[in-house]
């Protein structure tokens, strides 16, 4: 009991730790919801090239996760820790590259390369922030209950960060009137329509400039929040080396550790389940703005609908934390993630209705909260299970977390690239006031049918996940006993050495 009391984290420490998760979610949510529509309708990048940017950026982002995990495992401990220096030095460069993503360069050629370079640069730098931050979960306390509690704080703040990202980006950009171009079918070929087109061109150009400025203002505000959150994390959290290691541990090389991690059955089954869950929500996130704008016809309301989803998710995080402690994490997975299915079906089956859309958005946010919380709450259980099976191996926390992120990001990149490319094949009209029927049908598939199928597949995979509540409690007790034996052995060795001296 005395040892557990020493391991307890203060509320202030948990809050400072939780705030560190906000930058990744704020920027990720802004990019996830708005980058596709920004590239297509504001930067006016062709849909084919936009799909290349989104695909390449996401895939590169996925590749950098295990790379950063490898370099972290080789990083020596400093007086600031092993993880904190990565967070410290990546922050300023990440903010610069993030701002340049939302800047439209005045160049006739090379625009696609501009967005590709800075999108990939930002993904690399934010990975240098987020992978060590994720692994920090194992270095703030040895107590599983304290880590779970800190994870709940973190998920609450991260969903709040998603709300901030959605609100800042959506409300600032939403105030700008992005001009749309009517279908050429309605213009005809008369001189009067051509003259009207020329008359509106100046107004459209000014409106488009205002929209571009709004995106840069939003990027500046989000960059300021990124700095603030990073400072709170660096000043308020202490990285504890002893929290993750047994005193008898011997280091194992990265590639040996990678082989051990990838052969650990519970880890593979867990990431397989959340792989398809993340894929479903990534497809929904990436195409929802276009779906609301064109299929539902809510051009001036989509940012508020997104905000309703994220606010609902924020408010229900504490409920899911209580639920998983009361009924177990596997039960929370089944109920929480499957609850999104009926609402994803309703939003495309019913006729376009703003009130119904808001109700569905609030209900869907409940499932989003579960999808946010559960992966990061269950990963530490897998790490503990691994330590029991390999007590002489340590330092692989970054591998566990980085490869989980790698798989989810890689598949998300493939899915977003394919979805944007499918919109191009369906005949997507850049800056169109409306879209052809094939585009609307494609959007319905991307935000409803495909995510529902992926969620059902993930639920089947979770049946194979072996760590239930009984197994988790047994692992916790066994790990405590192992640490107690290790510490007792070390203390007896020190006592014997002192008596000899």
XYZ file of C-alpha atoms in Angstrom:
501
model
C 0.000 0.000 0.000
C 2.878 2.338 0.824
C 4.437 1.606 -2.573
C 1.126 2.240 -4.350
C 0.698 5.553 -2.535
C 4.140 6.646 -3.703
C 3.200 5.706 -7.271
C 0.009 7.768 -7.271
C -0.064 10.743 -9.601
C -1.497 14.079 -8.568
C -4.428 15.550 -10.447
C -2.136 18.348 -11.629
C 0.347 15.840 -13.083
C -2.447 13.968 -14.864
C -3.831 17.189 -16.311
C -0.413 18.356 -17.515
C 0.161 14.945 -19.069
C -3.292 15.011 -20.685
C -2.783 18.469 -22.190
C 0.176 17.093 -24.137
C -2.177 15.009 -26.248
C -4.121 18.016 -27.512
C -1.716 19.274 -30.248
C -1.848 16.016 -32.183
C -5.638 15.927 -32.048
C -6.169 19.641 -32.790
C -4.000 19.567 -35.899
C -5.066 16.062 -36.892
C -8.759 16.921 -36.666
C -8.319 20.124 -38.664
C -6.390 18.257 -41.354
C -8.684 15.238 -41.302
C -11.934 17.154 -41.687
C -10.802 20.091 -43.818
C -7.677 19.280 -45.850
C -9.512 17.373 -48.556
C -12.110 20.094 -49.178
C -9.365 22.747 -48.870
C -7.225 21.145 -51.569
C -10.194 20.612 -53.882
C -12.172 23.844 -53.503
C -9.751 26.464 -52.097
C -6.290 25.571 -53.402
C -8.076 24.186 -56.508
C -5.850 21.146 -56.829
C -7.147 18.563 -59.273
C -8.874 15.651 -57.497
C -6.343 13.163 -58.899
C -3.378 15.121 -57.504
C -5.239 15.768 -54.247
C -5.590 12.010 -53.835
C -1.828 11.632 -54.372
C -1.095 14.287 -51.718
C -3.431 12.707 -49.165
C -2.232 9.177 -49.889
C 1.494 9.962 -49.931
C 1.264 12.163 -46.826
C -0.556 9.525 -44.807
C 1.689 6.689 -45.951
C 4.810 8.720 -45.180
C 3.293 9.563 -41.804
C 2.835 5.844 -41.177
C 6.414 5.039 -42.191
C 7.875 7.657 -39.862
C 6.229 6.125 -36.778
C 8.399 2.981 -36.579
C 11.404 5.048 -37.689
C 10.910 7.439 -34.788
C 10.245 4.480 -32.493
C 13.583 2.993 -33.549
C 15.520 6.218 -32.921
C 13.790 6.712 -29.558
C 14.865 3.220 -28.489
C 18.459 4.248 -29.305
C 18.217 7.607 -27.543
C 20.236 7.773 -24.298
C 18.658 9.029 -21.110
C 19.289 12.700 -20.325
C 18.429 14.816 -17.334
C 15.168 15.672 -19.138
C 14.455 11.984 -19.845
C 14.595 9.979 -23.054
C 11.279 11.064 -24.553
C 10.949 14.718 -23.564
C 13.817 16.038 -25.771
C 12.002 14.722 -28.858
C 8.890 16.652 -27.894
C 10.881 19.773 -27.113
C 12.878 20.058 -30.340
C 10.177 18.993 -32.812
C 7.575 21.558 -31.720
C 8.791 24.806 -33.402
C 9.476 23.156 -36.768
C 6.121 21.364 -36.700
C 4.290 24.667 -36.275
C 6.079 26.273 -39.242
C 5.332 23.359 -41.567
C 1.700 23.214 -40.390
C 1.138 26.870 -41.259
C 2.631 26.414 -44.727
C 0.183 23.587 -45.469
C -2.654 26.146 -45.335
C -0.846 28.717 -47.490
C -1.642 28.926 -51.208
C 1.636 29.728 -53.022
C 1.517 32.160 -55.929
C 3.186 29.777 -58.360
C 1.816 28.383 -61.598
C 3.700 25.085 -61.372
C 4.899 23.093 -58.421
C 1.811 23.657 -56.278
C 1.269 19.920 -55.836
C 4.897 19.486 -54.747
C 4.489 22.377 -52.251
C 1.619 20.679 -50.441
C 3.216 17.253 -50.648
C 6.529 18.441 -49.142
C 5.045 20.435 -46.269
C 2.337 17.874 -45.527
C 4.968 15.133 -45.269
C 7.279 17.425 -43.252
C 4.539 18.201 -40.754
C 3.571 14.534 -40.439
C 7.198 13.665 -39.677
C 7.553 16.384 -37.048
C 4.232 15.711 -35.349
C 5.245 12.033 -35.198
C 8.412 13.104 -33.367
C 6.031 14.665 -30.845
C 3.300 12.059 -30.625
C 5.198 8.742 -30.564
C 7.306 9.680 -27.517
C 4.234 11.252 -25.936
C 2.254 8.027 -26.414
C 5.073 5.923 -24.979
C 5.250 8.334 -22.019
C 2.176 6.514 -20.647
C 4.486 3.737 -19.458
C 6.954 6.170 -17.844
C 4.688 8.239 -15.598
C 3.779 5.432 -13.158
C 4.162 1.699 -12.625
C 0.608 1.418 -11.291
C -1.851 0.176 -13.909
C -4.751 1.999 -12.263
C -2.813 5.279 -12.341
C -1.946 4.793 -16.006
C -5.599 4.044 -16.799
C -6.682 7.141 -14.913
C -4.095 9.292 -16.687
C -5.233 7.788 -20.001
C -8.824 8.791 -19.224
C -7.653 12.361 -18.520
C -5.664 12.273 -21.733
C -8.562 11.011 -23.843
C -10.870 13.666 -22.423
C -8.394 16.407 -23.300
C -7.665 14.862 -26.705
C -11.340 14.790 -27.623
C -11.581 18.348 -26.316
C -8.617 19.094 -28.583
C -10.555 17.627 -31.471
C -13.447 19.908 -30.546
C -11.080 22.884 -30.512
C -9.575 21.891 -33.845
C -13.025 21.479 -35.377
C -14.356 24.676 -33.787
C -11.386 26.910 -34.604
C -10.976 25.678 -38.144
C -14.697 25.390 -38.834
C -15.893 28.640 -37.300
C -13.105 30.822 -38.721
C -13.328 29.262 -42.169
C -17.122 29.112 -42.010
C -17.362 32.891 -41.721
C -15.693 33.231 -45.128
C -17.969 32.849 -48.124
C -16.297 30.280 -50.350
C -17.651 30.856 -53.867
C -18.966 27.946 -55.879
C -19.315 27.537 -59.620
C -22.622 26.471 -61.088
C -22.844 23.512 -63.431
C -21.958 24.371 -67.043
C -25.235 22.698 -68.035
C -27.133 25.646 -66.593
C -24.906 28.308 -68.128
C -25.706 27.544 -71.756
C -23.605 29.096 -74.480
C -25.329 32.462 -74.843
C -23.418 35.719 -74.723
C -25.489 36.864 -71.759
C -24.360 33.935 -69.616
C -20.738 34.522 -70.625
C -21.046 38.184 -69.710
C -22.601 37.280 -66.351
C -19.752 34.848 -65.755
C -17.187 37.590 -66.357
C -19.104 39.993 -64.134
C -19.008 37.561 -61.188
C -15.351 36.605 -61.685
C -13.969 39.558 -59.688
C -16.310 38.877 -56.767
C -15.426 35.190 -56.791
C -11.702 35.984 -56.748
C -12.109 38.324 -53.757
C -14.231 35.757 -51.910
C -11.692 33.031 -52.587
C -8.907 35.276 -51.238
C -10.927 35.849 -48.057
C -11.376 32.101 -47.667
C -7.643 31.480 -48.090
C -6.873 34.147 -45.481
C -9.344 32.527 -43.102
C -7.525 29.195 -43.399
C -4.200 30.894 -42.570
C -5.712 32.687 -39.552
C -7.032 29.366 -38.268
C -3.590 27.804 -38.786
C -1.990 30.607 -36.767
C -4.406 30.147 -33.850
C -3.907 26.373 -33.835
C -0.121 26.839 -33.960
C -0.298 29.026 -30.847
C -2.271 26.346 -28.995
C 0.297 23.736 -30.074
C 3.091 25.733 -28.382
C 1.052 26.318 -25.213
C 0.174 22.640 -24.782
C 3.756 21.521 -25.418
C 5.040 23.924 -22.742
C 2.508 22.667 -20.172
C 3.551 19.073 -20.866
C 7.277 19.797 -20.641
C 6.982 21.823 -17.428
C 4.340 19.750 -15.629
C 5.319 16.095 -16.219
C 8.349 14.196 -14.972
C 9.505 11.202 -16.978
C 10.345 8.375 -14.570
C 12.853 5.863 -15.813
C 12.127 3.409 -13.032
C 8.385 3.358 -13.809
C 8.845 1.083 -16.806
C 11.906 -0.984 -15.993
C 12.617 -3.828 -13.639
C 15.959 -3.409 -11.926
C 17.124 -6.779 -13.304
C 16.276 -5.895 -16.907
C 18.880 -6.243 -19.630
C 18.555 -4.229 -22.852
C 17.594 -6.012 -26.085
C 18.307 -4.664 -29.576
C 15.543 -2.909 -31.529
C 15.157 -5.613 -34.164
C 15.110 -8.377 -31.574
C 12.502 -6.385 -29.697
C 10.508 -5.813 -32.895
C 10.481 -9.542 -33.585
C 9.312 -10.248 -30.039
C 6.576 -7.595 -30.242
C 5.261 -8.799 -33.599
C 5.127 -12.380 -32.328
C 3.058 -11.357 -29.307
C -0.431 -12.691 -30.060
C -2.559 -10.283 -27.948
C -0.856 -7.288 -29.568
C -1.504 -8.501 -33.121
C -5.142 -9.268 -32.343
C -5.669 -5.899 -30.663
C -4.176 -3.820 -33.467
C -6.037 -5.893 -36.080
C -9.342 -5.022 -34.415
C -8.581 -1.335 -34.002
C -7.081 -1.209 -37.481
C -10.486 -1.634 -39.088
C -12.198 0.525 -36.471
C -9.780 3.399 -37.134
C -10.170 2.887 -40.850
C -13.943 3.245 -40.567
C -13.747 6.491 -38.599
C -10.963 7.859 -40.824
C -13.145 7.389 -43.910
C -16.010 9.100 -42.135
C -13.764 11.946 -40.985
C -12.121 12.514 -44.357
C -15.335 12.631 -46.400
C -17.884 14.044 -43.944
C -17.365 17.704 -44.896
C -17.941 16.920 -48.565
C -20.927 14.724 -47.652
C -22.586 17.491 -45.623
C -21.801 20.139 -48.251
C -22.971 18.347 -51.380
C -25.050 15.245 -50.546
C -27.025 16.720 -47.636
C -26.887 20.272 -48.992
C -25.738 21.885 -45.723
C -22.969 24.050 -47.197
C -23.146 26.627 -44.396
C -23.805 24.172 -41.562
C -21.250 21.395 -41.921
C -18.759 22.976 -39.487
C -21.476 23.129 -36.807
C -22.456 19.490 -37.436
C -18.810 18.449 -37.010
C -18.674 20.476 -33.803
C -21.769 18.671 -32.481
C -20.074 15.300 -33.052
C -16.920 16.274 -31.201
C -18.735 17.987 -28.304
C -20.839 14.869 -27.805
C -17.670 12.754 -27.831
C -16.008 14.996 -25.239
C -18.920 14.834 -22.820
C -19.186 11.037 -22.999
C -15.500 10.169 -22.406
C -16.025 10.071 -18.583
C -18.992 7.743 -19.118
C -16.895 5.282 -21.134
C -14.114 5.437 -18.536
C -16.656 4.478 -15.859
C -18.149 1.814 -18.116
C -14.860 0.048 -18.860
C -13.894 -0.005 -15.174
C -17.331 -1.350 -14.243
C -17.963 -3.864 -17.040
C -14.544 -4.429 -18.614
C -12.757 -3.114 -21.671
C -13.868 -5.827 -24.110
C -17.525 -5.183 -23.265
C -16.954 -1.465 -23.750
C -15.485 -2.190 -27.189
C -18.498 -4.211 -28.321
C -21.115 -1.751 -27.101
C -19.259 1.501 -27.751
C -18.077 0.929 -31.310
C -21.154 -0.961 -32.544
C -23.425 1.880 -31.364
C -22.295 3.927 -34.389
C -23.775 1.498 -36.920
C -27.486 2.479 -36.776
C -26.679 6.183 -36.971
C -24.363 5.768 -39.955
C -27.217 4.001 -41.729
C -29.882 6.554 -40.732
C -27.922 9.558 -42.008
C -27.969 8.274 -45.596
C -31.324 6.461 -45.638
C -33.504 9.346 -44.443
C -34.146 12.427 -46.541
C -31.952 15.447 -45.933
C -33.150 17.008 -42.683
C -31.039 19.363 -40.576
C -32.613 18.429 -37.225
C -32.226 14.687 -37.861
C -28.626 15.264 -38.957
C -27.827 17.022 -35.663
C -29.442 14.190 -33.666
C -27.405 11.629 -35.594
C -24.249 13.722 -35.086
C -24.727 13.811 -31.302
C -25.431 10.066 -31.179
C -22.433 9.258 -33.389
C -20.202 11.294 -31.069
C -20.879 8.770 -28.303
C -19.298 6.033 -30.408
C -16.424 8.314 -31.437
C -15.594 8.750 -27.738
C -15.307 4.982 -27.288
C -13.098 4.715 -30.383
C -10.841 7.448 -28.940
C -10.497 6.014 -25.445
C -10.334 2.242 -25.787
C -7.210 1.652 -27.946
C -4.990 3.729 -25.688
C -6.539 2.198 -22.575
C -5.968 -1.388 -23.797
C -2.436 -1.018 -25.207
C -0.788 -0.750 -21.744
C -2.483 -4.055 -20.792
C -0.802 -5.703 -23.786
C 2.570 -4.205 -22.800
C 2.186 -5.595 -19.270
C 1.274 -9.016 -20.662
C 4.388 -8.885 -22.850
C 6.598 -8.034 -19.853
C 5.358 -11.078 -17.975
C 6.221 -13.337 -20.887
C 9.585 -11.603 -21.498
C 10.739 -10.339 -18.072
C 14.360 -9.898 -19.196
C 13.459 -7.600 -22.101
C 12.625 -3.920 -21.741
C 12.553 -0.612 -23.598
C 10.011 -1.690 -26.233
C 7.163 0.635 -25.253
C 7.828 2.932 -28.211
C 7.664 -0.070 -30.565
C 4.246 -1.095 -29.246
C 2.794 2.371 -29.602
C 4.529 3.421 -32.816
C 3.607 0.288 -34.761
C -0.011 0.531 -33.662
C -0.059 4.067 -35.049
C 1.859 2.894 -38.133
C -0.749 0.326 -39.150
C -3.697 2.648 -38.574
C -2.109 5.542 -40.449
C -0.962 3.419 -43.357
C -4.414 1.989 -43.977
C -5.962 5.426 -43.447
C -3.641 6.831 -46.128
C -4.609 4.112 -48.554
C -8.320 4.580 -47.830
C -8.247 8.384 -48.138
C -6.243 8.212 -51.339
C -8.642 5.689 -52.832
C -11.709 7.624 -51.663
C -10.485 10.893 -53.207
C -9.541 9.052 -56.383
C -12.994 7.437 -56.497
C -14.549 10.919 -56.291
C -12.421 11.918 -59.271
C -13.627 8.894 -61.245
C -17.223 9.698 -60.252
C -16.860 13.144 -61.863
C -16.182 15.489 -58.917
C -16.494 19.162 -59.979
C -14.001 21.481 -58.260
C -15.823 24.384 -56.521
C -19.121 23.103 -57.845
C -22.328 24.341 -56.232
C -23.650 20.818 -56.722
C -22.208 17.482 -57.772
C -23.330 14.751 -60.189
C -25.439 11.895 -58.856
C -22.513 9.483 -59.032
C -20.466 11.696 -56.696
C -23.292 11.829 -54.153
C -23.694 8.048 -54.317
C -19.932 7.608 -53.810
C -20.003 9.912 -50.774
C -22.854 7.877 -49.257
C -20.809 4.723 -49.647
C -17.727 6.341 -48.111
C -19.489 7.650 -44.980
C -21.966 4.831 -44.392
C -21.753 1.450 -46.147
C -17.966 1.022 -46.072
C -17.490 2.194 -42.422
C -20.329 -0.086 -41.256
C -18.712 -3.090 -42.950
C -15.317 -2.250 -41.400
C -16.818 -1.893 -37.907
C -18.545 -5.283 -38.175
C -15.254 -6.873 -39.253
C -13.419 -5.276 -36.316
C -15.986 -6.623 -33.835
C -15.372 -10.145 -35.136
C -11.628 -9.690 -34.631
C -12.098 -8.453 -31.056
C -13.636 -11.829 -30.203
C -10.118 -13.273 -30.592
C -8.515 -10.761 -28.181
C -7.513 -12.841 -25.116
C -7.037 -10.230 -22.343
C -10.355 -9.961 -20.528
C -10.848 -8.535 -17.035
C -9.794 -11.716 -15.222
C -6.640 -12.012 -17.296
C -5.855 -8.319 -16.804
C -6.156 -8.577 -12.996
C -3.967 -11.683 -12.880
C -1.330 -9.919 -14.991
C -1.401 -6.905 -12.708
C -0.806 -8.996 -9.591
C 1.902 -11.110 -11.261
C 3.738 -8.001 -12.463
C 3.611 -6.440 -9.002
C 5.030 -9.635 -7.499
C 7.782 -9.706 -10.123
C 8.759 -6.101 -9.416
C 8.701 -6.756 -5.675
C 11.031 -9.736 -6.088
C 13.327 -7.707 -8.354
C 13.499 -4.795 -5.923
C 14.009 -7.129 -2.924
C 16.824 -8.917 -4.730
C 18.485 -5.619 -5.561
C 18.182 -4.355 -1.993
C 19.693 -7.587 -0.577
C 22.592 -7.320 -3.043
C 23.223 -3.738 -1.955
C 23.089 -4.726 1.714
C 25.542 -7.588 1.173
C 27.885 -5.260 -0.721
C 27.728 -2.675 2.056
C 28.560 -5.308 4.719
C 31.563 -6.479 2.703
C 32.821 -2.895 2.385
